[in-house]
Amino acid sequence: MKNIYLDYAATTPTDPRVVEAMLPCFTEVYGNPSSLHAFGQTAKHRVEEARQTVASFIGATPEEIVFTSGGTESNNAVIKGIAGARRDKGNHIITSRIEHHAILEPCHFLEKQGFDVTYVPVDEYGLIDPTHVEKAITDKTILISIMHANNEIGAVQPIDEIGRIARGKGVYFHTDAVQTFGHLPINVNELNVDLLSASGHKLYGPKGVGILYVRKGVRMLPFIQGGGQEKGRRASTYNVPGIVGFGKAVELAKVEMENEMVHLAALRDKLIKGILAKIAHSQLNGHPVRRLPNNVNVSIAYVEGESMLLNLDIAGIACSTGSACSSASLEPSHVLAAIGLPHELMHGSLRFTLGRPTSEEDIDRVLQVLPAIVEKLRSMSPLYKKEVKS
Amino acid sequence: MEAYSEKVMDHFRSPRNVGEIENPDGVGKVGNPVCGDIMELYIKVKDGVITDAKFKTFGCGAAIATSSMVTELVKNKTVEEALKISNRAVAEALGGLPPIKMHCSVLAEEALKKALDDYRRRSVKESSEKAA
């Protein structure tokens, strides 16, 4: 039986058409785009084509797109780069409790440097109330960073509203769009964002490349200094194959995204309904409607996530969990904690994230395999025994 | 993530001695939902020898495998011998555990120690009842 990959939020396979576009950049178009000769200029041309594609995809101008090594770098560059450039204006940053670690860790780092960070809460569905952000703004606030959609529970945030508030107060607004870029329509002007991060390998592009959108006029310190590439905003020799691959992935998303959203949302809802119907004491995490088209996150009571994940893996199905037992820190998911899940349900969480190749048969297979796994694990769970007795 | 050994996966796939023992001679319950692992270990003792052991566990792959292994290790051991079974011995019998999962073997050792304590308490109580 074929293996079923349902962990597309962790990473996606590189689309063969992307690989095809990248290949000549290793062996033929190998010039350094910073060189004046024909070899360099040919490569530069490819880079600028990709930049144009990315810019027009989100309603930006090419000068506003900076290529980076990925989402983590883009997020670090924003948090530290804005903090560094705006220190004279203030030392307060607003973000949320459910951001990716690539935002939270740089924020913790800045707290040690004397910055104040407000982590706004979320409701039980994982949604941020824009008024919480508004109330948190002080005359020291220099940056607001709120993710577009959460990577664990798929909650899609009211970015445009928060952006409007930020603009009204003259505070820079950044969104981490790693989970939505190429999956949901994005227009930086409609979303009212000044900065936006995205990563290539989450949209069938290559690993090791990402972008940072920086609205014209936004002042930030360069994150990597050196040869002055990207107009001095991010030094390092242009990753030509990666950038070209990113461009190709965006070109494909432009054409395929709309159908994909409909296709995936239908499969997502089928999987959610199926799990909730077939497995007693299970619940959906995140919002039923305001969620990524490909995200399913459930908690299954009386069983632990890693043991479900391993059993699914044995059955050829790949997914992920927010259980503490499965994290390097042995801490349960901060996102599931933020939506108020009790420990038992955090440990029993499973995330299935669907992708371009996911079929209805794949979903049927999960719905066939998972209930038996849960039953097996519950039969050896001391928690389930007590529940059944009471 | 560091992968589990084949032996761990074997015990995870087909855990030995799952269940409870009716009228056990010793029970050890350890862990809590906050840490994520809960183990219950049941033993039957005859003439100072552990004749049966069963477990129920809520937890990750390592928690289930260490529970399974500890029940295998204690069977047919005297109570004194069983007391000497360390968490390292459980982990070694499983072909090692990822460092971050060593605490699961500690939990298995604690469950065993608690079950043996419980057995001793019960037998002291029983013999004093008999004496009276």
Short mmCIF file of C-alpha atoms in Angstrom, two decimals:
data_model
loop_
_atom_site.label_atom_id
_atom_site.label_comp_id
_atom_site.label_asym_id
_atom_site.label_seq_id
_atom_site.Cartn_x
_atom_site.Cartn_y
_atom_site.Cartn_z
CA MET A 1 0.00 0.00 0.00
CA LYS A 2 1.31 3.47 -0.78
CA ASN A 3 2.41 5.74 2.02
CA ILE A 4 0.22 8.75 2.73
CA TYR A 5 1.88 12.03 3.60
CA LEU A 6 -0.36 14.37 5.59
CA ASP A 7 2.23 16.73 7.05
CA TYR A 8 2.29 19.42 4.36
CA ALA A 9 2.41 22.18 6.98
CA ALA A 10 5.81 20.83 8.04
CA THR A 11 7.08 20.82 4.49
CA THR A 12 5.90 20.10 0.96
CA PRO A 13 7.58 18.10 -1.77
CA THR A 14 9.18 20.31 -4.39
CA ASP A 15 6.95 20.32 -7.45
CA PRO A 16 8.75 18.62 -10.37
CA ARG A 17 8.03 21.70 -12.51
CA VAL A 18 9.88 23.78 -9.92
CA VAL A 19 12.83 21.40 -9.98
CA GLU A 20 12.85 21.61 -13.76
CA ALA A 21 13.02 25.40 -13.62
CA MET A 22 15.83 25.28 -11.07
CA LEU A 23 18.09 22.70 -12.74
CA PRO A 24 19.68 24.96 -15.39
CA CYS A 25 20.64 27.38 -12.61
CA PHE A 26 23.15 24.87 -11.25
CA THR A 27 25.01 24.01 -14.43
CA GLU A 28 24.26 26.60 -17.11
CA VAL A 29 23.09 29.81 -15.50
CA TYR A 30 25.70 29.65 -12.79
CA GLY A 31 27.00 33.20 -12.95
CA ASN A 32 26.97 35.44 -9.90
CA PRO A 33 24.19 38.00 -10.38
CA SER A 34 26.46 40.65 -8.88
CA SER A 35 28.93 40.23 -11.78
CA LEU A 36 28.83 42.60 -14.72
CA HIS A 37 29.66 40.02 -17.41
CA ALA A 38 27.10 38.12 -19.44
CA PHE A 39 27.18 35.07 -17.15
CA GLY A 40 26.30 37.23 -14.18
CA GLN A 41 23.71 39.29 -16.01
CA THR A 42 21.88 36.21 -17.28
CA ALA A 43 21.59 34.95 -13.72
CA LYS A 44 20.55 38.40 -12.50
CA HIS A 45 17.83 38.46 -15.11
CA ARG A 46 16.41 35.18 -13.75
CA VAL A 47 16.47 36.52 -10.20
CA GLU A 48 14.67 39.71 -11.21
CA GLU A 49 12.04 37.73 -13.13
CA ALA A 50 11.32 35.73 -9.99
CA ARG A 51 11.18 38.92 -7.92
CA GLN A 52 8.65 40.39 -10.36
CA THR A 53 6.50 37.24 -10.17
CA VAL A 54 6.51 37.28 -6.37
CA ALA A 55 5.79 41.01 -6.17
CA SER A 56 2.83 40.93 -8.52
CA PHE A 57 1.44 37.89 -6.66
CA ILE A 58 0.94 39.96 -3.49
CA GLY A 59 0.34 43.43 -4.90
CA ALA A 60 3.85 44.69 -4.12
CA THR A 61 6.57 46.26 -6.24
CA PRO A 62 9.73 44.28 -7.04
CA GLU A 63 11.86 46.67 -4.93
CA GLU A 64 9.83 45.66 -1.90
CA ILE A 65 10.77 41.96 -2.13
CA VAL A 66 13.91 40.72 -0.37
CA PHE A 67 15.00 37.11 -0.87
CA THR A 68 16.12 35.35 2.31
CA SER A 69 17.03 31.83 3.37
CA GLY A 70 13.51 31.07 4.62
CA GLY A 71 10.71 31.95 6.99
CA THR A 72 12.85 31.81 10.11
CA GLU A 73 15.36 34.28 8.71
CA SER A 74 12.63 36.61 7.47
CA ASN A 75 10.97 36.62 10.90
CA ASN A 76 14.26 37.14 12.74
CA ALA A 77 15.19 39.93 10.35
CA VAL A 78 11.93 41.75 11.04
CA ILE A 79 11.89 41.46 14.81
CA LYS A 80 15.55 42.31 15.34
CA GLY A 81 15.90 44.63 12.36
CA ILE A 82 12.93 46.82 13.27
CA ALA A 83 13.86 46.79 16.95
CA GLY A 84 17.37 47.91 16.07
CA ALA A 85 16.25 50.67 13.71
CA ARG A 86 13.43 52.03 15.88
CA ARG A 87 15.01 51.79 19.31
CA ASP A 88 15.04 55.61 19.50
CA LYS A 89 11.25 55.63 19.04
CA GLY A 90 10.41 53.02 21.65
CA ASN A 91 11.03 49.57 23.05
CA HIS A 92 7.61 47.92 22.88
CA ILE A 93 6.58 45.11 20.55
CA ILE A 94 3.17 43.44 20.29
CA THR A 95 2.78 39.87 19.10
CA SER A 96 0.55 36.93 20.02
CA ARG A 97 0.79 33.85 22.20
CA ILE A 98 0.42 31.52 19.24
CA GLU A 99 3.20 32.76 16.97
CA HIS A 100 5.78 30.40 15.53
CA HIS A 101 8.97 30.02 17.57
CA ALA A 102 10.75 31.97 14.81
CA ILE A 103 8.88 35.03 16.14
CA LEU A 104 8.67 34.14 19.84
CA GLU A 105 12.36 33.35 20.29
CA PRO A 106 13.63 36.62 18.76
CA CYS A 107 11.08 38.39 21.01
CA HIS A 108 12.42 36.59 24.10
CA PHE A 109 15.91 37.57 22.95
CA LEU A 110 14.87 41.24 22.75
CA GLU A 111 13.25 41.09 26.18
CA LYS A 112 16.70 40.27 27.54
CA GLN A 113 17.97 43.40 25.76
CA GLY A 114 15.47 45.61 27.56
CA PHE A 115 12.50 45.47 25.19
CA ASP A 116 8.94 44.97 26.40
CA VAL A 117 6.84 42.46 24.52
CA THR A 118 3.08 42.07 24.85
CA TYR A 119 1.77 38.63 23.88
CA VAL A 120 -1.92 39.10 23.14
CA PRO A 121 -4.15 36.13 23.98
CA VAL A 122 -6.43 34.18 21.63
CA ASP A 123 -9.94 32.87 22.15
CA GLU A 124 -10.86 29.17 22.37
CA TYR A 125 -10.73 28.95 18.56
CA GLY A 126 -7.26 30.44 18.37
CA LEU A 127 -8.45 33.79 17.03
CA ILE A 128 -7.02 37.15 18.02
CA ASP A 129 -9.39 39.96 18.93
CA PRO A 130 -8.09 43.10 17.16
CA THR A 131 -9.28 45.24 20.08
CA HIS A 132 -6.77 43.41 22.31
CA VAL A 133 -4.04 44.54 19.95
CA GLU A 134 -5.40 48.07 19.89
CA LYS A 135 -5.50 48.28 23.68
CA ALA A 136 -1.93 47.03 23.95
CA ILE A 137 -0.52 49.85 21.80
CA THR A 138 1.41 52.49 23.72
CA ASP A 139 3.47 55.47 22.58
CA LYS A 140 6.50 53.17 22.88
CA THR A 141 5.15 50.55 20.45
CA ILE A 142 7.37 50.17 17.39
CA LEU A 143 6.16 46.92 15.86
CA ILE A 144 3.15 44.61 15.77
CA SER A 145 3.71 41.08 14.46
CA ILE A 146 0.73 38.74 14.08
CA MET A 147 0.79 35.56 12.01
CA HIS A 148 -1.61 35.29 9.06
CA ALA A 149 -2.63 31.72 9.89
CA ASN A 150 -1.46 29.46 12.65
CA ASN A 151 0.67 26.49 11.64
CA GLU A 152 -0.79 24.10 14.22
CA ILE A 153 -4.52 24.77 14.35
CA GLY A 154 -4.93 26.67 11.08
CA ALA A 155 -6.76 29.66 12.58
CA VAL A 156 -6.78 32.52 10.05
CA GLN A 157 -6.38 35.86 11.81
CA PRO A 158 -8.16 39.15 11.00
CA ILE A 159 -4.94 40.63 9.62
CA ASP A 160 -6.61 43.41 7.63
CA GLU A 161 -8.36 44.76 10.74
CA ILE A 162 -5.24 44.61 12.86
CA GLY A 163 -3.35 46.26 10.00
CA ARG A 164 -5.84 49.09 9.90
CA ILE A 165 -5.39 49.65 13.63
CA ALA A 166 -1.59 49.59 13.33
CA ARG A 167 -1.62 52.04 10.44
CA GLY A 168 -3.94 54.38 12.33
CA LYS A 169 -1.43 54.48 15.16
CA GLY A 170 1.60 54.70 12.89
CA VAL A 171 3.08 51.40 14.07
CA TYR A 172 4.82 49.00 11.67
CA PHE A 173 2.81 45.84 11.10
CA HIS A 174 4.34 42.49 10.15
CA THR A 175 2.60 39.22 9.36
CA ASP A 176 4.20 35.79 9.26
CA ALA A 177 2.47 34.36 6.20
CA VAL A 178 4.52 31.16 5.99
CA GLN A 179 1.38 29.01 6.20
CA THR A 180 -0.79 31.07 3.84
CA PHE A 181 1.56 32.24 1.09
CA GLY A 182 0.52 30.35 -2.04
CA HIS A 183 -2.47 28.85 -0.23
CA LEU A 184 -4.74 31.82 0.45
CA PRO A 185 -5.07 35.04 -1.58
CA ILE A 186 -2.69 37.68 -0.23
CA ASN A 187 -2.57 41.34 -1.12
CA VAL A 188 -0.30 43.42 1.08
CA ASN A 189 -2.41 46.53 0.51
CA GLU A 190 -5.70 44.87 1.37
CA LEU A 191 -4.10 43.27 4.42
CA ASN A 192 -2.57 46.61 5.46
CA VAL A 193 0.79 45.02 6.23
CA ASP A 194 4.20 46.70 6.08
CA LEU A 195 6.21 43.51 6.33
CA LEU A 196 5.45 39.91 5.41
CA SER A 197 7.41 36.66 5.66
CA ALA A 198 7.05 33.57 3.47
CA SER A 199 8.99 30.38 2.88
CA GLY A 200 9.57 28.42 -0.35
CA HIS A 201 9.24 24.88 0.91
CA LYS A 202 5.72 25.38 2.22
CA LEU A 203 4.36 26.02 -1.28
CA TYR A 204 6.04 23.23 -3.28
CA GLY A 205 9.20 25.29 -3.73
CA PRO A 206 12.69 24.39 -2.52
CA LYS A 207 13.98 24.52 1.04
CA GLY A 208 16.49 27.23 1.94
CA VAL A 209 14.74 30.17 0.30
CA GLY A 210 12.13 32.61 1.52
CA ILE A 211 11.05 36.18 1.07
CA LEU A 212 10.53 39.24 3.15
CA TYR A 213 8.20 41.87 1.82
CA VAL A 214 9.26 45.31 3.10
CA ARG A 215 6.94 48.19 2.26
CA LYS A 216 8.72 51.13 0.65
CA GLY A 217 9.87 53.56 3.33
CA VAL A 218 10.05 51.05 6.19
CA ARG A 219 13.28 51.51 8.08
CA MET A 220 15.08 48.42 9.39
CA LEU A 221 18.63 47.32 10.10
CA PRO A 222 20.10 44.75 7.72
CA PHE A 223 20.12 41.28 9.21
CA ILE A 224 23.13 40.01 7.27
CA GLN A 225 25.90 42.38 6.25
CA GLY A 226 28.45 41.84 3.54
CA GLY A 227 28.53 42.43 -0.20
CA GLY A 228 25.55 44.76 -0.33
CA GLN A 229 23.14 42.48 -2.17
CA GLU A 230 19.39 43.19 -2.05
CA LYS A 231 20.15 46.92 -1.90
CA GLY A 232 22.13 46.39 1.28
CA ARG A 233 19.16 44.88 3.07
CA ARG A 234 20.42 41.31 2.99
CA ALA A 235 23.94 40.43 1.95
CA SER A 236 25.07 37.01 0.66
CA THR A 237 25.49 35.73 -2.88
CA TYR A 238 22.10 35.34 -4.53
CA ASN A 239 20.74 31.80 -4.19
CA VAL A 240 19.85 31.70 -7.88
CA PRO A 241 18.40 28.17 -8.06
CA GLY A 242 16.39 28.74 -4.87
CA ILE A 243 15.09 32.13 -5.97
CA VAL A 244 14.15 30.82 -9.41
CA GLY A 245 12.45 27.85 -7.73
CA PHE A 246 10.53 30.18 -5.43
CA GLY A 247 9.41 32.20 -8.44
CA LYS A 248 8.24 29.09 -10.25
CA ALA A 249 6.35 27.86 -7.18
CA VAL A 250 4.54 31.20 -7.00
CA GLU A 251 3.77 31.08 -10.72
CA LEU A 252 2.15 27.66 -10.20
CA ALA A 253 0.26 28.81 -7.11
CA LYS A 254 -1.12 31.74 -9.07
CA VAL A 255 -2.78 29.32 -11.48
CA GLU A 256 -3.69 26.47 -9.16
CA MET A 257 -4.39 28.03 -5.77
CA GLU A 258 -8.07 28.74 -6.23
CA ASN A 259 -9.07 25.21 -7.26
CA GLU A 260 -6.75 23.77 -4.67
CA MET A 261 -8.44 25.71 -1.88
CA VAL A 262 -11.83 24.29 -2.82
CA HIS A 263 -10.50 20.77 -3.29
CA LEU A 264 -8.59 20.73 0.00
CA ALA A 265 -11.33 22.35 2.07
CA ALA A 266 -13.73 19.59 0.98
CA LEU A 267 -11.25 16.86 1.94
CA ARG A 268 -10.46 18.68 5.19
CA ASP A 269 -14.12 18.81 6.17
CA LYS A 270 -14.60 15.17 5.26
CA LEU A 271 -11.69 14.19 7.50
CA ILE A 272 -12.90 16.35 10.39
CA LYS A 273 -16.47 15.06 10.18
CA GLY A 274 -15.26 11.48 9.84
CA ILE A 275 -12.99 11.61 12.88
CA LEU A 276 -15.58 13.28 15.08
CA ALA A 277 -18.23 10.77 13.99
CA LYS A 278 -16.10 7.65 14.28
CA ILE A 279 -14.15 8.40 17.44
CA ALA A 280 -16.00 9.15 20.67
CA HIS A 281 -14.44 11.77 22.95
CA SER A 282 -12.71 13.57 20.08
CA GLN A 283 -12.86 17.27 19.31
CA LEU A 284 -11.72 19.76 16.69
CA ASN A 285 -9.05 22.28 17.66
CA GLY A 286 -9.17 25.68 15.99
CA HIS A 287 -12.03 27.44 14.25
CA PRO A 288 -14.48 25.40 12.12
CA VAL A 289 -14.61 27.96 9.31
CA ARG A 290 -11.82 30.51 9.77
CA ARG A 291 -9.14 27.91 9.14
CA LEU A 292 -6.58 26.98 6.51
CA PRO A 293 -8.14 24.86 3.75
CA ASN A 294 -5.66 22.06 4.43
CA ASN A 295 -5.57 21.95 8.24
CA VAL A 296 -7.14 19.33 10.50
CA ASN A 297 -6.24 19.40 14.19
CA VAL A 298 -8.08 17.16 16.62
CA SER A 299 -7.69 16.07 20.21
CA ILE A 300 -8.56 12.52 21.09
CA ALA A 301 -9.13 11.93 24.79
CA TYR A 302 -7.43 9.18 26.85
CA VAL A 303 -4.68 8.52 24.32
CA GLU A 304 -1.34 10.20 23.78
CA GLY A 305 -0.37 11.84 20.49
CA GLU A 306 3.04 10.35 19.88
CA SER A 307 1.76 6.80 20.30
CA MET A 308 -1.02 7.54 17.80
CA LEU A 309 1.50 9.13 15.43
CA LEU A 310 3.81 6.10 15.63
CA ASN A 311 0.95 3.70 14.99
CA LEU A 312 -0.19 5.77 12.02
CA ASP A 313 3.40 5.79 10.76
CA ILE A 314 3.50 2.00 10.98
CA ALA A 315 0.33 2.02 8.85
CA GLY A 316 2.08 4.31 6.35
CA ILE A 317 0.36 7.57 7.33
CA ALA A 318 2.46 10.61 8.30
CA CYS A 319 1.06 13.38 10.51
CA SER A 320 2.18 15.41 13.54
CA THR A 321 1.19 16.02 17.17
CA GLY A 322 1.33 18.80 19.75
CA SER A 323 2.00 16.32 22.55
CA ALA A 324 4.82 17.18 24.93
CA CYS A 325 6.20 13.67 24.53
CA SER A 326 6.95 14.39 20.92
CA SER A 327 8.70 17.75 21.31
CA ALA A 328 12.38 18.33 21.92
CA SER A 329 11.59 20.47 24.96
CA LEU A 330 9.05 18.02 26.45
CA GLU A 331 6.70 21.00 26.62
CA PRO A 332 3.25 20.63 25.12
CA SER A 333 2.27 22.91 22.24
CA HIS A 334 2.09 26.56 23.33
CA VAL A 335 -0.70 27.02 20.79
CA LEU A 336 -2.93 24.35 22.31
CA ALA A 337 -2.17 25.79 25.74
CA ALA A 338 -3.17 29.25 24.52
CA ILE A 339 -6.60 28.04 23.38
CA GLY A 340 -7.10 26.63 26.86
CA LEU A 341 -6.92 22.89 26.25
CA PRO A 342 -6.38 20.81 29.40
CA HIS A 343 -3.15 18.80 29.52
CA GLU A 344 -4.80 15.50 28.63
CA LEU A 345 -6.19 16.93 25.41
CA MET A 346 -2.94 18.65 24.48
CA HIS A 347 -1.18 15.30 24.78
CA GLY A 348 -3.86 13.69 22.63
CA SER A 349 -3.64 16.09 19.70
CA LEU A 350 -3.04 15.12 16.09
CA ARG A 351 -2.50 17.40 13.12
CA PHE A 352 -3.16 16.27 9.57
CA THR A 353 -2.24 18.81 6.91
CA LEU A 354 -3.35 18.06 3.37
CA GLY A 355 -1.62 18.97 0.14
CA ARG A 356 -1.83 19.16 -3.63
CA PRO A 357 -1.53 15.38 -4.13
CA THR A 358 -3.96 14.40 -1.33
CA SER A 359 -6.88 12.32 -2.61
CA GLU A 360 -10.23 11.23 -1.24
CA GLU A 361 -8.85 7.68 -0.95
CA ASP A 362 -6.13 9.00 1.37
CA ILE A 363 -8.75 10.50 3.66
CA ASP A 364 -10.79 7.28 3.57
CA ARG A 365 -7.71 5.34 4.58
CA VAL A 366 -7.06 7.58 7.61
CA LEU A 367 -10.70 7.21 8.64
CA GLN A 368 -10.37 3.47 8.36
CA VAL A 369 -7.06 3.15 10.23
CA LEU A 370 -7.27 5.78 12.98
CA PRO A 371 -10.31 4.48 14.94
CA ALA A 372 -8.68 1.06 15.35
CA ILE A 373 -5.45 2.66 16.59
CA VAL A 374 -7.36 4.75 19.12
CA GLU A 375 -9.25 1.68 20.30
CA LYS A 376 -6.02 -0.28 20.75
CA LEU A 377 -4.37 2.52 22.73
CA ARG A 378 -7.46 3.17 24.81
CA SER A 379 -7.61 -0.50 25.73
CA MET A 380 -4.26 -0.03 27.47
CA SER A 381 -4.95 3.47 28.83
CA PRO A 382 -5.56 3.77 32.58
CA LEU A 383 -7.39 7.05 31.91
CA TYR A 384 -9.93 5.41 29.62
CA LYS A 385 -10.61 2.64 32.11
CA LYS A 386 -11.61 5.19 34.73
CA GLU A 387 -13.84 7.03 32.29
CA VAL A 388 -15.66 3.85 31.29
CA LYS A 389 -16.16 2.85 34.93
CA SER A 390 -17.55 6.26 35.88
CA MET B 1 13.59 13.62 16.33
CA GLU B 2 15.76 10.67 17.27
CA ALA B 3 14.20 7.41 16.16
CA TYR B 4 13.45 4.50 18.48
CA SER B 5 15.40 1.25 18.44
CA GLU B 6 13.91 -1.84 16.80
CA LYS B 7 13.37 -3.39 20.20
CA VAL B 8 11.42 -0.36 21.43
CA MET B 9 9.27 -0.45 18.30
CA ASP B 10 8.73 -4.19 18.76
CA HIS B 11 7.42 -3.66 22.31
CA PHE B 12 5.42 -0.64 21.18
CA ARG B 13 3.85 -2.54 18.30
CA SER B 14 3.07 -5.64 20.35
CA PRO B 15 3.17 -4.70 24.00
CA ARG B 16 3.45 -7.65 26.36
CA ASN B 17 1.26 -8.10 29.43
CA VAL B 18 -1.28 -5.36 28.83
CA GLY B 19 -4.14 -5.28 31.29
CA GLU B 20 -4.92 -5.50 34.97
CA ILE B 21 -4.61 -8.34 37.45
CA GLU B 22 -7.64 -9.14 39.55
CA ASN B 23 -6.75 -9.27 43.23
CA PRO B 24 -3.17 -8.16 42.69
CA ASP B 25 -0.57 -8.51 45.41
CA GLY B 26 0.94 -5.15 44.54
CA VAL B 27 -0.02 -2.11 42.48
CA GLY B 28 2.18 0.83 41.47
CA LYS B 29 0.61 3.93 39.95
CA VAL B 30 2.87 6.77 38.80
CA GLY B 31 2.82 9.83 36.58
CA ASN B 32 0.19 12.47 35.92
CA PRO B 33 -1.54 14.05 32.95
CA VAL B 34 0.64 17.16 33.16
CA CYS B 35 3.86 15.26 32.43
CA GLY B 36 1.99 13.20 29.88
CA ASP B 37 2.74 9.67 31.05
CA ILE B 38 0.67 7.58 33.43
CA MET B 39 1.64 4.00 34.29
CA GLU B 40 -0.12 1.41 36.36
CA LEU B 41 1.77 -1.78 37.17
CA TYR B 42 0.13 -4.84 38.75
CA ILE B 43 2.03 -7.81 40.21
CA LYS B 44 1.09 -11.21 41.55
CA VAL B 45 3.53 -12.74 44.05
CA LYS B 46 3.77 -16.31 45.29
CA ASP B 47 6.34 -17.47 47.84
CA GLY B 48 8.40 -14.34 47.30
CA VAL B 49 8.47 -14.79 43.51
CA ILE B 50 6.67 -12.54 41.02
CA THR B 51 4.50 -14.93 39.04
CA ASP B 52 2.64 -12.39 36.91
CA ALA B 53 2.86 -8.72 35.95
CA LYS B 54 0.56 -6.55 33.87
CA PHE B 55 0.36 -2.87 32.99
CA LYS B 56 -1.84 -0.09 31.73
CA THR B 57 -0.14 3.01 30.33
CA PHE B 58 -1.15 6.35 28.87
CA GLY B 59 1.88 7.75 27.14
CA CYS B 60 4.26 7.91 24.25
CA GLY B 61 6.03 5.08 22.43
CA ALA B 62 8.82 4.93 25.00
CA ALA B 63 6.36 4.88 27.91
CA ILE B 64 4.48 1.95 26.43
CA ALA B 65 7.65 0.05 25.50
CA THR B 66 9.27 0.54 28.93
CA SER B 67 6.06 -0.58 30.66
CA SER B 68 5.97 -3.67 28.51
CA MET B 69 9.65 -4.42 29.10
CA VAL B 70 9.50 -3.97 32.86
CA THR B 71 6.67 -6.49 33.11
CA GLU B 72 8.78 -8.96 31.13
CA LEU B 73 11.86 -8.32 33.28
CA VAL B 74 10.15 -8.87 36.65
CA LYS B 75 8.36 -12.09 35.84
CA ASN B 76 9.80 -15.07 37.72
CA LYS B 77 12.13 -12.82 39.71
CA THR B 78 12.14 -12.77 43.49
CA VAL B 79 10.98 -9.55 45.11
CA GLU B 80 14.59 -8.84 46.15
CA GLU B 81 15.83 -9.33 42.60
CA ALA B 82 13.05 -7.15 41.21
CA LEU B 83 13.99 -4.33 43.57
CA LYS B 84 17.39 -4.21 41.91
CA ILE B 85 15.97 -3.59 38.42
CA SER B 86 17.03 -0.06 37.52
CA ASN B 87 15.72 2.27 34.87
CA ARG B 88 19.01 1.75 33.02
CA ALA B 89 18.42 -1.98 32.95
CA VAL B 90 14.98 -1.40 31.40
CA ALA B 91 16.41 0.98 28.82
CA GLU B 92 19.31 -1.38 28.03
CA ALA B 93 16.94 -4.32 27.58
CA LEU B 94 15.18 -2.20 24.97
CA GLY B 95 18.39 -1.56 23.07
CA GLY B 96 18.61 1.97 24.48
CA LEU B 97 16.27 4.97 24.47
CA PRO B 98 16.74 8.43 22.96
CA PRO B 99 18.25 10.61 25.75
CA ILE B 100 15.13 12.77 25.94
CA LYS B 101 13.05 9.64 26.61
CA MET B 102 15.13 8.27 29.48
CA HIS B 103 12.59 9.71 31.93
CA CYS B 104 10.11 7.10 30.67
CA SER B 105 12.41 4.37 31.95
CA VAL B 106 12.61 6.21 35.28
CA LEU B 107 8.83 6.16 35.42
CA ALA B 108 8.84 2.41 34.76
CA GLU B 109 11.33 1.88 37.59
CA GLU B 110 9.22 4.03 39.91
CA ALA B 111 6.07 2.09 39.02
CA LEU B 112 7.87 -1.15 39.82
CA LYS B 113 9.26 0.16 43.13
CA LYS B 114 5.80 1.36 44.11
CA ALA B 115 4.20 -1.98 43.24
CA LEU B 116 6.84 -3.80 45.31
CA ASP B 117 6.34 -1.38 48.23
CA ASP B 118 2.63 -1.96 48.00
CA TYR B 119 3.22 -5.71 48.03
CA ARG B 120 5.39 -5.43 51.15
CA ARG B 121 2.87 -3.24 52.92
CA ARG B 122 0.11 -5.67 52.15
CA SER B 123 2.10 -8.70 53.27
CA VAL B 124 3.14 -7.01 56.54
CA LYS B 125 -0.48 -6.12 57.16
CA GLU B 126 -1.56 -9.65 56.31
CA SER B 127 0.99 -11.31 58.59
CA SER B 128 0.15 -8.96 61.47
CA GLU B 129 -3.52 -9.71 60.93
CA LYS B 130 -2.70 -13.42 61.01
CA ALA B 131 -0.65 -12.96 64.21
CA ALA B 132 -3.55 -11.15 65.83
#
